[in-house]
Amino acid sequence: MMHHRIFAPIVLATLCFASCAHSTPYSIKERHPVPDGWSLLRRAPRQGEIKLQIGLKQGQFHELERHLNEDPSHTRYGQYLTADEVSDLIRPSEDTLLLVQEWIEQSGIGAEKIVFSPASDWITMDLSVSDAEMLLHTEYSEFWHAESKTLAVRAPEWSLPGHLHSHIESVQPTSSFFHAAGLAAKIEFPRSLYVDRDEGAGNPDIKDLNQLAESLSGELSQSIDLDNLPSDLNARQACNTSAVTPLCIRALYGTLTYEAQASDQNAMAIVNYAGEFNNRSDIDLFLKAFRPDAARAGVAFNFQEDNIAGAVNQQSPATASQLAEKMGREGNLDAQALLGLAFPTALISYSVGGEAPAFDPDKYTPTNTNEPFLTWLHHVLAQKELPQVISTSYGDIEQTVPYSYAKRVCEGFAQLGARGVTVIFGAGDSGVGKDGYCRSNNGSENYEFLTSFPASCPYGTSVGATRNIEPEEVAHNERNGFVSGGGFSRYFPRPAYQDVHGVVESYLSRLGADTYTSLYNRQGRAYPDVAAQGYRRVIVWNGEKFLVDGTSASAPTFAAVVALVNDALIAERKPVLGFLNPWLYQKGFEAFTDVTKGSNKGCGTDGYFAAAGWDPASGFGTPWFPRLKELALERKFRSQRPWYWLFK
Ligand SMILES: *[C@@H]1O[C@H](CO)[C@@H](O)[C@H](O)[C@H]1NC(C)=O
Ligand SMILES: *[C@@H]1O[C@H](CO)[C@@H](O)[C@H](O)[C@H]1NC(C)=O
Ligand SMILES: *[C@@H]1O[C@H](CO)[C@@H](O)[C@H](O)[C@H]1NC(C)=O
């Protein structure tokens, strides 16, 4: 009987595959509203090309999740999975694979178009727009985001034959408007970067800031010899909060005297989207000013690039329009934040191409506008060796993407976590939501706080921004509207690890049942998890120093601290931190300096106030590296694979 039950569906599907065709009427699988700010331009040219990505139902994601949620009290904690082990867990059932292939072939699309991901949980096909429309019974259109001058080809509603609804979870690009592209330093959302020194020639405030950035870095390098740092340098001596440099961060978070011991086995990574790049010449200027040891080692010119889907990490001189769009600022900040702190850990820079180029209404518009997050995930998940920490400073409002997409992307991050990678995101830069935009887009126009994705994904560690020292407080900048983000997901329920010590519950009871009741989802995944400096950070861009704000700075800063903890762990042949949150909420939080001042205002409210303990403005606060390292080294493992497994 048992035997029969297990094998019957497979046999049936196989028989039918050969002899009878499944055919059921199409019905709508997903409909997701076009988010605010996007307008319909016209039908997409039918000969245009689309890289269709079909997410099949995964076999045993729950098993992977169980693995991931373990903390050191579990026998398998720290035993990271290999790429093959992850693939075995999530491989779809035979039934799913056969039925989906049958459907594609019956639709007249050649089997040779089908490309499977290593775990076969995604199918990717290069199709014409008209073939994609035929397959999904939909219409693709061009949508225009005026604020960021972004064009995307999307289909907000699409269908599947009835019998496939339970086998296919997501198809993109369709209804996800996630950060499709953008020349974005100009826009305040979704790009997490705010610039203080800006085009305001004639604005005396801004001119002062230009000079400040220049003179402060000059002053600091005169007063403190970066090659012979006093070992007892404290944050008060190392920091001027008007222009925050790597020296300040290293003193503030306690990494100044740490000597990396395992940098040949340790790596950290950033991801560039939307045509961003890491200008090596700028990075070198930055390191010369703030990390002369790294500059002498030539790291700006040596770090590894991994260019995906036609991306170019541009090093040729910037064009006038790139300068006008401030291209490269985000990419420079991310690389400079990581190298400034975690040198000599190796840096890997992923760049993802395939997005829509800048829109020019006078020219033919190519329609190849891929979905960049998935493109990146498919690429890295197929690799056998991965960097131990990856920082991503790009985000968008959660409701700009359908739940099915957010879920699958988030589960992709879970796979990285299960393989021992710490995945880090910025918490967003508009507090609890930008004034004037705080509406549900589900048709109800419900007034509510906005959530940031992927910060809301429970399988990543989300980093808020702080400013000032002694004490640090929740970062905001009246001049450019930047406010560190935080809140509660509407898509993802609160994960079990956030209940271990009840920190979210206790914040909520302090907040009270009557505050913001209709504005947020009390049961949602709460973020950020932690925080780091994200105000008036000095960067070098186009040969000059600038001050920038944003959780874009906080995420790589925290990632750098994680990279150094991993260094210490690898040196002692212990498992690296991997998916951080279960341990963070169980024990690791003890190594954080609590931030209790400020709030992440927005949506016409004061937002959430920082408070003693965890809060949705600053998480657990900012890292104190010596203690974090100590606690990480002290983790006891109930059982462990031999150490060499790590480097396999
Ligand atoms: C920070 O720099 C500014 C500008 O040079 C200076 O006026 C201020 O005194 C400095 N603050 C500290 C604490 O050194
Ligand atoms: C890179 O930075 C240098 C100055 O360091 C500048 O001359 C060059 O135009 C920049 N290139 C790009 C693509 O931004
Ligand atoms: C829209 O979402 C809000 C909460 O975000 C919910 O209260 C409301 O019922 C939803 N309306 C529809 C039409 O789905």
XYZ file of C-alpha atoms and ligand atoms in Angstrom:
690
model
C 0.000 0.000 0.000
C 2.699 2.401 1.105
C 4.741 1.488 -1.898
C 1.837 2.068 -4.169
C 1.080 5.514 -2.752
C 4.576 6.742 -3.187
C 5.109 5.598 -6.713
C 1.721 5.972 -8.283
C 1.949 9.666 -9.205
C 5.347 9.239 -10.781
C 4.267 6.272 -12.859
C 1.091 8.027 -13.931
C 2.901 11.157 -14.903
C 5.456 9.196 -16.863
C 2.797 7.235 -18.678
C 0.863 10.347 -19.505
C 3.974 12.116 -20.586
C 4.431 9.479 -23.207
C 0.892 8.737 -24.219
C -1.663 11.325 -23.177
C -1.466 15.066 -22.892
C -2.673 16.985 -19.872
C -4.737 19.884 -20.869
C -6.843 21.963 -18.533
C -8.312 25.404 -19.089
C -6.171 28.395 -18.170
C -7.094 30.493 -15.185
C -5.422 33.483 -13.582
C -2.485 32.436 -11.406
C -1.458 35.885 -10.230
C -2.590 39.455 -10.438
C -0.542 42.159 -8.773
C -1.268 45.873 -8.950
C 1.140 48.172 -10.749
C 2.874 50.085 -7.950
C 2.705 53.839 -7.419
C 4.907 55.820 -9.721
C 4.725 53.418 -12.695
C 2.581 54.270 -15.698
C 1.543 52.210 -18.688
C 3.263 53.351 -21.883
C 2.148 50.878 -24.548
C 2.082 47.208 -25.598
C 5.580 45.762 -25.645
C 6.933 45.105 -29.157
C 6.064 41.467 -29.783
C 9.430 40.617 -31.324
C 11.200 41.890 -28.204
C 13.053 39.362 -26.074
C 12.375 38.241 -22.581
C 14.278 35.901 -20.314
C 11.388 34.053 -18.715
C 12.114 32.499 -15.313
C 9.709 29.855 -14.064
C 9.922 28.897 -10.390
C 8.803 25.290 -9.854
C 7.523 24.113 -6.522
C 10.523 22.971 -4.505
C 10.643 19.472 -3.049
C 11.654 19.838 0.589
C 12.214 23.496 1.332
C 10.866 22.910 4.846
C 13.811 20.573 5.522
C 16.253 23.228 4.438
C 14.440 25.745 6.601
C 14.628 23.469 9.607
C 18.338 23.208 9.109
C 18.685 26.931 8.764
C 16.776 27.814 11.896
C 19.017 25.829 14.181
C 21.056 27.545 16.829
C 23.997 26.020 18.706
C 21.683 23.929 20.901
C 20.884 21.758 17.896
C 23.042 18.885 16.788
C 23.378 20.097 13.222
C 24.217 23.749 13.954
C 27.222 24.964 12.018
C 27.157 22.007 9.665
C 26.628 23.884 6.464
C 25.269 22.168 3.414
C 27.112 21.806 0.136
C 25.638 23.060 -3.137
C 24.693 19.480 -3.990
C 23.029 18.857 -0.647
C 20.931 22.008 -1.069
C 20.000 20.942 -4.582
C 18.914 17.513 -3.356
C 16.611 19.109 -0.796
C 14.869 21.551 -3.070
C 14.692 19.525 -6.294
C 11.032 19.529 -7.456
C 9.085 16.274 -7.644
C 9.210 14.214 -10.844
C 5.555 14.996 -11.288
C 6.204 18.726 -11.308
C 9.125 18.421 -13.701
C 7.246 16.264 -16.183
C 4.027 18.265 -16.189
C 5.785 21.589 -16.649
C 7.972 20.331 -19.483
C 4.962 18.767 -21.140
C 3.120 22.097 -21.022
C 6.030 24.037 -22.510
C 6.481 21.559 -25.344
C 2.763 21.324 -26.055
C 2.753 25.087 -26.402
C 5.114 24.690 -29.340
C 8.258 25.898 -27.618
C 11.215 23.667 -28.385
C 12.629 21.622 -25.519
C 16.066 23.028 -26.391
C 14.946 26.396 -25.009
C 14.542 24.965 -21.509
C 17.485 25.609 -19.194
C 17.280 24.154 -15.698
C 18.964 25.583 -12.607
C 21.298 23.113 -10.837
C 18.479 22.006 -8.523
C 15.947 22.086 -11.396
C 13.782 24.407 -9.309
C 13.934 27.159 -11.918
C 13.512 26.987 -15.667
C 14.954 29.839 -17.704
C 14.016 30.377 -21.348
C 14.919 33.093 -23.829
C 11.612 33.816 -25.533
C 10.085 36.420 -27.762
C 7.471 38.558 -26.053
C 4.805 36.930 -28.242
C 5.819 33.407 -27.145
C 5.799 34.431 -23.484
C 2.348 35.967 -23.983
C 1.089 32.773 -25.591
C 2.512 30.596 -22.801
C 1.049 32.691 -19.973
C -2.142 33.910 -21.707
C -1.123 37.455 -20.939
C -0.082 40.738 -22.522
C 3.264 42.385 -21.886
C 3.461 46.157 -21.771
C 6.092 48.793 -21.278
C 5.834 50.607 -17.975
C 7.591 53.838 -17.227
C 8.864 55.065 -13.860
C 9.247 58.797 -14.389
C 11.124 59.547 -11.192
C 13.989 57.167 -11.986
C 13.559 57.200 -15.788
C 13.191 53.451 -15.721
C 11.479 51.340 -18.331
C 10.264 47.829 -17.551
C 8.410 45.257 -19.616
C 5.889 43.583 -17.356
C 2.560 41.738 -17.288
C 0.671 42.507 -14.061
C -1.655 39.528 -14.561
C -0.863 36.093 -15.959
C -2.411 32.649 -16.181
C -1.597 28.958 -16.188
C -3.510 25.796 -17.040
C -5.412 24.754 -13.932
C -3.407 21.574 -13.354
C -0.140 23.564 -13.105
C -1.199 26.058 -10.428
C 0.173 23.861 -7.666
C 3.407 23.063 -9.531
C 4.538 26.558 -10.507
C 5.007 29.169 -7.790
C 6.326 32.170 -9.646
C 7.043 33.378 -13.164
C 9.142 36.474 -13.827
C 9.389 38.942 -15.344
C 5.654 39.396 -14.981
C 4.271 41.327 -12.060
C 7.379 42.160 -10.029
C 8.320 45.796 -10.344
C 11.291 45.361 -8.081
C 13.990 47.837 -8.959
C 13.790 46.898 -12.606
C 16.558 49.303 -13.486
C 17.417 52.825 -12.694
C 19.870 55.627 -12.948
C 19.011 56.223 -9.523
C 21.218 58.314 -7.347
C 18.690 61.009 -8.084
C 15.708 59.222 -6.696
C 15.310 58.850 -3.017
C 13.621 55.484 -3.164
C 14.414 52.688 -3.925
C 18.111 53.470 -4.012
C 19.648 53.566 -0.592
C 21.960 56.469 -1.058
C 21.597 60.050 -0.067
C 24.168 62.577 -0.893
C 24.853 65.610 1.167
C 27.345 67.183 -1.145
C 25.285 67.772 -4.204
C 24.444 69.800 -7.253
C 23.493 72.767 -5.118
C 26.189 75.082 -6.381
C 25.409 78.415 -4.799
C 23.928 76.755 -1.747
C 26.259 77.919 1.017
C 25.451 74.956 3.248
C 26.457 72.518 0.593
C 29.638 74.368 -0.268
C 30.611 74.183 3.373
C 30.103 70.459 3.269
C 32.345 70.100 0.234
C 35.104 71.819 2.134
C 34.330 69.911 5.271
C 34.759 66.544 3.571
C 38.085 67.659 2.146
C 39.441 69.377 5.205
C 38.348 66.811 7.733
C 40.036 63.946 6.003
C 43.089 66.174 5.699
C 42.958 67.114 9.364
C 42.543 63.547 10.463
C 45.428 62.249 8.435
C 47.613 65.028 9.791
C 46.737 64.475 13.401
C 46.771 60.668 13.347
C 49.433 58.617 11.580
C 47.414 55.851 9.969
C 50.498 53.660 9.670
C 51.316 53.875 13.359
C 48.015 53.936 15.110
C 48.063 54.198 18.861
C 46.624 50.885 20.008
C 44.436 52.571 22.619
C 42.837 55.001 20.168
C 39.223 55.449 21.165
C 36.228 56.546 19.144
C 36.251 60.022 20.641
C 39.763 60.591 19.309
C 39.223 58.782 16.008
C 35.842 60.222 15.034
C 34.559 63.516 13.855
C 30.886 62.800 13.261
C 30.713 65.576 10.676
C 32.611 63.260 8.297
C 32.892 59.618 9.266
C 35.946 57.732 8.017
C 37.073 54.086 8.291
C 39.334 55.036 11.207
C 36.304 56.224 13.175
C 34.335 53.052 12.438
C 37.277 50.825 13.323
C 37.716 52.535 16.668
C 33.972 52.719 17.325
C 33.304 49.021 16.641
C 36.588 47.736 18.006
C 38.272 46.270 14.917
C 41.290 48.605 14.988
C 43.800 46.249 16.539
C 42.537 43.004 15.035
C 45.029 41.334 12.719
C 43.428 39.147 10.082
C 44.803 35.616 10.111
C 42.869 33.682 7.500
C 42.375 36.094 4.629
C 43.483 33.475 2.109
C 40.399 31.432 3.028
C 37.925 34.216 3.654
C 35.939 36.423 1.288
C 33.271 39.113 1.408
C 31.127 40.331 -1.459
C 28.940 43.160 -2.723
C 26.395 43.173 -5.526
C 25.978 45.998 -8.074
C 22.625 46.471 -9.802
C 21.190 49.090 -12.117
C 24.401 49.672 -14.041
C 26.377 50.586 -10.914
C 30.119 49.920 -10.846
C 33.096 50.148 -8.511
C 35.540 52.678 -9.878
C 38.964 51.210 -9.053
C 40.743 54.513 -9.424
C 38.355 56.168 -6.941
C 38.665 53.231 -4.554
C 42.426 53.536 -4.694
C 42.225 57.263 -3.870
C 39.959 56.419 -0.949
C 42.312 53.761 0.379
C 45.330 56.047 -0.036
C 43.581 58.570 2.184
C 42.079 56.202 4.761
C 43.663 52.733 4.515
C 47.221 53.288 3.248
C 48.076 49.655 4.036
C 45.346 48.482 1.667
C 46.398 50.994 -0.984
C 49.997 49.758 -0.834
C 48.753 46.203 -1.340
C 47.013 47.419 -4.506
C 43.660 45.897 -3.533
C 41.685 48.515 -5.454
C 43.120 47.058 -8.635
C 43.109 43.410 -7.567
C 39.735 42.557 -6.147
C 37.752 39.999 -8.073
C 34.883 40.892 -10.416
C 32.094 38.560 -11.405
C 30.042 40.135 -14.173
C 26.659 38.533 -14.788
C 24.198 38.839 -17.693
C 26.328 41.177 -19.745
C 27.208 43.547 -16.908
C 30.350 45.655 -17.206
C 32.140 46.932 -14.131
C 33.009 50.104 -15.954
C 36.513 51.505 -15.535
C 36.728 53.778 -18.557
C 36.184 57.492 -17.930
C 32.644 58.390 -16.944
C 30.513 60.042 -19.622
C 28.867 63.412 -19.043
C 25.497 61.763 -18.552
C 26.940 59.226 -16.085
C 28.420 62.090 -14.108
C 25.103 63.915 -14.181
C 23.373 60.768 -12.919
C 26.070 60.242 -10.259
C 26.648 56.722 -11.521
C 29.127 54.753 -9.476
C 28.467 56.435 -6.172
C 26.614 53.477 -4.697
C 29.140 51.005 -6.087
C 32.047 53.038 -4.752
C 30.507 53.400 -1.316
C 29.898 49.640 -0.984
C 33.437 48.675 -1.976
C 35.046 51.452 0.061
C 33.059 50.584 3.197
C 34.064 46.907 3.021
C 37.722 47.389 2.121
C 38.162 50.339 4.481
C 37.275 48.091 7.417
C 37.899 44.473 6.535
C 41.113 44.661 4.482
C 42.912 42.239 3.907
C 39.822 40.038 3.505
C 39.329 39.345 -0.212
C 36.538 41.301 -1.913
C 34.345 39.899 -4.681
C 32.161 42.295 -6.638
C 29.155 40.883 -8.502
C 27.571 43.092 -11.152
C 24.225 42.184 -12.653
C 23.350 43.366 -16.160
C 20.403 42.678 -18.391
C 18.275 45.507 -17.113
C 16.681 48.138 -19.276
C 19.091 50.794 -20.474
C 18.254 54.444 -19.974
C 15.043 55.270 -21.717
C 15.302 57.393 -24.801
C 11.858 58.064 -26.245
C 13.322 58.837 -29.655
C 14.981 55.496 -30.094
C 13.742 51.971 -30.518
C 13.384 50.555 -27.035
C 14.868 47.157 -26.458
C 12.561 45.022 -24.370
C 15.149 42.845 -22.725
C 14.422 43.914 -19.176
C 15.257 41.001 -16.954
C 14.515 40.572 -13.306
C 17.893 41.322 -11.722
C 17.604 39.785 -8.237
C 16.662 36.388 -9.621
C 19.380 36.623 -12.257
C 21.948 37.147 -9.515
C 20.571 34.375 -7.305
C 20.558 31.806 -10.106
C 24.164 32.692 -10.841
C 25.540 32.446 -7.310
C 23.489 29.427 -6.282
C 25.049 27.526 -9.176
C 28.551 28.165 -7.817
C 30.297 25.579 -5.659
C 32.408 28.099 -3.732
C 30.831 31.145 -2.202
C 32.082 34.158 -0.235
C 31.189 33.840 3.469
C 29.376 37.185 3.650
C 27.462 39.118 0.977
C 26.167 42.665 1.383
C 23.373 44.126 -0.754
C 22.540 47.822 -0.581
C 19.549 47.786 -2.913
C 15.922 47.551 -1.933
C 12.406 48.539 -2.824
C 9.031 48.796 -1.158
C 7.764 45.300 -0.360
C 4.415 45.809 -2.053
C 6.034 46.619 -5.404
C 6.570 42.881 -5.754
C 4.024 40.056 -5.591
C 4.221 37.731 -2.614
C 5.171 34.773 -4.815
C 8.246 36.614 -6.068
C 9.288 37.879 -2.631
C 8.925 34.352 -1.261
C 11.057 32.710 -3.934
C 13.771 35.366 -3.806
C 13.810 35.118 -0.030
C 14.048 31.332 -0.228
C 17.019 31.809 -2.516
C 18.721 33.762 0.269
C 17.823 30.904 2.607
C 19.773 28.545 0.356
C 22.802 30.790 0.653
C 22.365 30.789 4.431
C 22.178 27.011 4.549
C 25.488 26.927 2.717
C 27.124 29.083 5.370
C 26.801 32.538 3.789
C 25.740 35.534 5.907
C 23.387 37.567 3.705
C 23.106 41.245 4.649
C 20.696 43.982 3.529
C 20.210 47.674 4.174
C 16.975 48.372 6.063
C 15.769 51.134 3.706
C 16.132 54.901 3.839
C 12.647 56.297 4.340
C 11.896 55.480 7.966
C 8.512 53.797 8.244
C 7.597 55.225 4.832
C 8.029 58.365 2.854
C 5.427 61.014 3.638
C 2.781 61.053 0.926
C 3.441 57.495 -0.260
C 2.067 55.506 2.648
C -0.784 53.687 0.953
C -1.535 50.053 0.381
C -1.572 49.315 -3.349
C -3.976 46.394 -3.025
C -6.871 48.530 -4.206
C -7.911 49.568 -0.706
C -5.652 52.644 -0.508
C -5.365 51.750 3.161
C -3.141 54.289 4.909
C -0.188 52.302 6.283
C 3.544 52.129 6.923
C 5.641 50.828 4.035
C 7.994 47.885 4.386
C 11.299 47.472 2.605
C 12.250 44.326 0.662
C 14.574 42.361 0.840
C 15.134 43.824 4.338
C 11.860 42.118 5.314
C 13.080 38.661 4.245
C 13.546 36.563 7.395
C 16.568 34.752 5.889
C 18.766 37.839 5.709
C 20.217 40.121 8.353
C 18.879 43.637 8.003
C 20.961 46.655 9.038
C 19.630 50.053 10.097
C 21.665 53.277 10.178
C 22.983 55.242 13.141
C 24.657 58.627 13.479
C 26.755 60.355 16.113
C 28.750 58.592 18.804
C 28.476 58.366 22.558
C 25.674 57.710 22.195
C 24.845 56.585 18.694
C 21.279 57.344 17.682
C 18.882 56.403 14.884
C 20.157 58.201 11.776
C 18.198 60.803 9.868
C 19.093 63.875 7.855
C 16.591 66.721 7.576
C 18.467 68.137 4.593
C 17.902 65.262 2.225
C 14.989 63.394 3.803
C 17.007 60.334 4.776
C 15.623 58.343 7.727
C 16.832 54.853 8.622
C 14.167 52.249 7.818
C 12.454 49.642 9.948
C 9.161 47.943 10.628
C 7.199 44.753 10.127
C 6.740 42.702 6.967
C 3.279 42.246 5.510
C 4.411 39.150 3.580
C 6.584 37.220 6.026
C 5.382 36.162 9.466
C 7.600 36.697 12.481
C 10.233 33.942 12.416
C 10.660 31.708 15.454
C 14.132 33.081 16.180
C 12.603 36.487 16.970
C 10.579 34.823 19.724
C 13.482 33.125 21.505
C 13.815 35.854 24.113
C 10.546 37.541 23.207
C 12.315 40.777 22.243
C 9.837 41.736 19.540
C 6.861 40.946 21.751
C 8.269 43.053 24.540
C 8.829 45.984 22.208
C 5.258 45.645 20.977
C 3.855 45.643 24.460
C 5.857 48.758 25.269
C 4.507 50.350 22.088
C 0.997 49.489 23.226
C -1.913 47.969 21.408
C -3.347 51.377 20.515
C -0.337 52.861 18.785
C -0.213 52.623 14.976
C -2.619 49.676 15.170
C -3.915 49.888 11.606
C -0.568 50.952 10.147
C 1.533 47.816 10.518
C 1.371 44.045 10.745
C 1.976 43.084 14.359
C 2.650 39.471 13.360
C 5.187 40.309 10.658
C 8.934 39.679 10.482
C 10.368 42.653 12.362
C 13.464 44.501 11.145
C 16.190 45.753 11.291
C 18.153 43.143 13.229
C 21.176 45.359 13.921
C 22.534 48.801 13.004
C 25.762 50.560 11.990
C 26.943 54.073 11.103
C 25.123 55.437 8.071
C 25.387 59.215 8.233
C 27.940 61.576 6.698
C 30.172 58.777 5.569
C 33.108 59.953 3.485
C 33.432 58.364 0.047
C 35.558 59.147 -2.985
C 33.643 59.519 -6.232
C 34.953 60.887 -9.510
C 38.227 61.724 -7.828
C 36.722 63.789 -5.000
C 35.444 63.273 -1.484
C 31.735 63.332 -0.746
C 29.586 62.777 2.304
C 26.753 60.284 1.922
C 23.991 58.943 4.154
C 22.111 55.693 3.953
C 21.669 52.142 5.125
C 23.685 51.558 1.945
C 26.669 52.469 4.100
C 25.467 50.555 7.158
C 25.035 47.204 5.394
C 28.628 46.849 4.088
C 29.929 48.240 7.388
C 28.239 45.475 9.327
C 29.243 42.943 6.651
C 32.875 43.961 7.205
C 32.566 43.228 10.934
C 31.065 39.820 10.112
C 33.964 39.180 7.705
C 36.481 39.814 10.489
C 34.624 37.531 12.911
C 34.658 34.863 10.201
C 38.395 35.409 9.848
C 38.884 34.613 13.525
C 36.621 31.562 13.271
C 38.379 30.173 10.208
C 41.749 30.708 11.885
C 40.532 28.484 14.730
C 39.014 26.016 12.289
C 35.502 26.710 13.452
C 32.418 27.080 11.247
C 31.839 30.631 9.992
C 28.777 32.593 11.153
C 26.512 31.629 8.230
C 22.862 32.599 8.610
C 23.311 34.897 11.565
C 19.845 35.510 12.978
C 19.082 32.379 15.039
C 22.342 32.815 16.952
C 22.026 36.619 17.012
C 18.631 36.495 18.736
C 19.715 33.684 21.033
C 23.150 34.876 22.178
C 24.999 37.116 19.730
C 22.922 40.189 20.640
C 24.943 40.463 23.847
C 27.829 41.846 21.800
C 25.854 44.853 20.568
C 25.801 48.379 21.924
C 22.174 49.234 22.476
C 20.875 52.316 20.656
C 18.090 53.957 22.632
C 17.834 57.409 21.105
C 15.873 58.599 18.081
C 13.124 57.147 15.936
C 12.506 56.251 12.309
C 9.815 58.777 11.541
C 7.768 58.765 8.366
C 4.213 58.566 6.999
C 3.471 61.709 8.991
C 4.255 59.974 12.291
C 7.232 59.739 14.639
C 7.690 56.116 13.557
C 9.117 53.601 15.987
C 11.238 54.926 18.839
C 14.506 53.306 19.760
C 14.362 51.723 23.213
C 16.374 49.583 25.597
C 16.893 46.198 23.943
C 15.765 45.300 20.444
C 13.601 47.840 18.612
C 12.365 48.305 15.015
C 14.493 51.450 14.584
C 17.976 50.161 15.455
C 17.557 46.409 16.019
C 19.935 45.281 18.752
C 22.182 48.277 18.091
C 25.750 48.385 16.799
C 28.414 45.669 16.969
C 31.280 45.561 19.448
C 33.680 43.347 17.526
C 35.898 42.052 20.374
C 32.857 40.669 22.204
C 31.168 39.398 19.048
C 34.310 37.498 18.128
C 34.600 36.095 21.629
C 30.984 34.902 21.686
C 31.305 33.440 18.196
C 34.442 31.530 19.181
C 32.723 30.266 22.313
C 29.823 28.709 20.418
C 29.606 25.109 21.505
C 28.621 22.601 18.913
C 26.779 19.514 19.955
C 28.302 17.679 17.087
C 30.521 18.735 14.294
C 31.768 17.507 11.026
C 35.529 17.439 10.855
C 36.922 20.929 10.355
C 38.269 20.181 6.892
C 34.695 19.839 5.717
C 34.514 23.610 5.720
C 37.123 24.005 3.053
C 35.970 21.132 0.906
C 34.922 68.240 13.489
O 35.329 68.963 12.366
C 34.828 70.293 12.321
C 35.226 70.907 11.002
O 36.598 70.863 10.799
C 35.369 71.075 13.521
O 34.830 72.373 13.514
C 34.959 70.345 14.782
O 35.530 70.974 15.881
C 35.417 68.909 14.750
N 34.874 68.201 15.897
C 35.640 67.479 16.675
C 34.942 66.803 17.827
O 36.824 67.313 16.463
C 36.597 56.787 -12.262
O 37.193 57.739 -11.409
C 38.129 58.590 -12.046
C 38.725 59.453 -10.952
O 39.225 58.663 -9.912
C 37.442 59.382 -13.124
O 38.382 60.166 -13.821
C 36.735 58.432 -14.082
O 35.969 59.171 -15.016
C 35.805 57.517 -13.320
N 35.154 56.564 -14.219
C 33.876 56.263 -14.089
C 33.311 55.266 -15.039
O 33.173 56.757 -13.231
C -5.477 45.672 1.727
O -4.541 45.563 2.765
C -4.998 46.000 4.009
C -3.856 45.876 4.985
O -2.682 46.175 4.384
C -6.178 45.168 4.456
O -6.658 45.649 5.682
C -7.270 45.245 3.404
O -8.294 44.367 3.743
C -6.712 44.861 2.037
N -7.745 45.100 1.053
C -7.916 44.298 -0.009
C -8.977 44.756 -0.972
O -7.282 43.293 -0.194
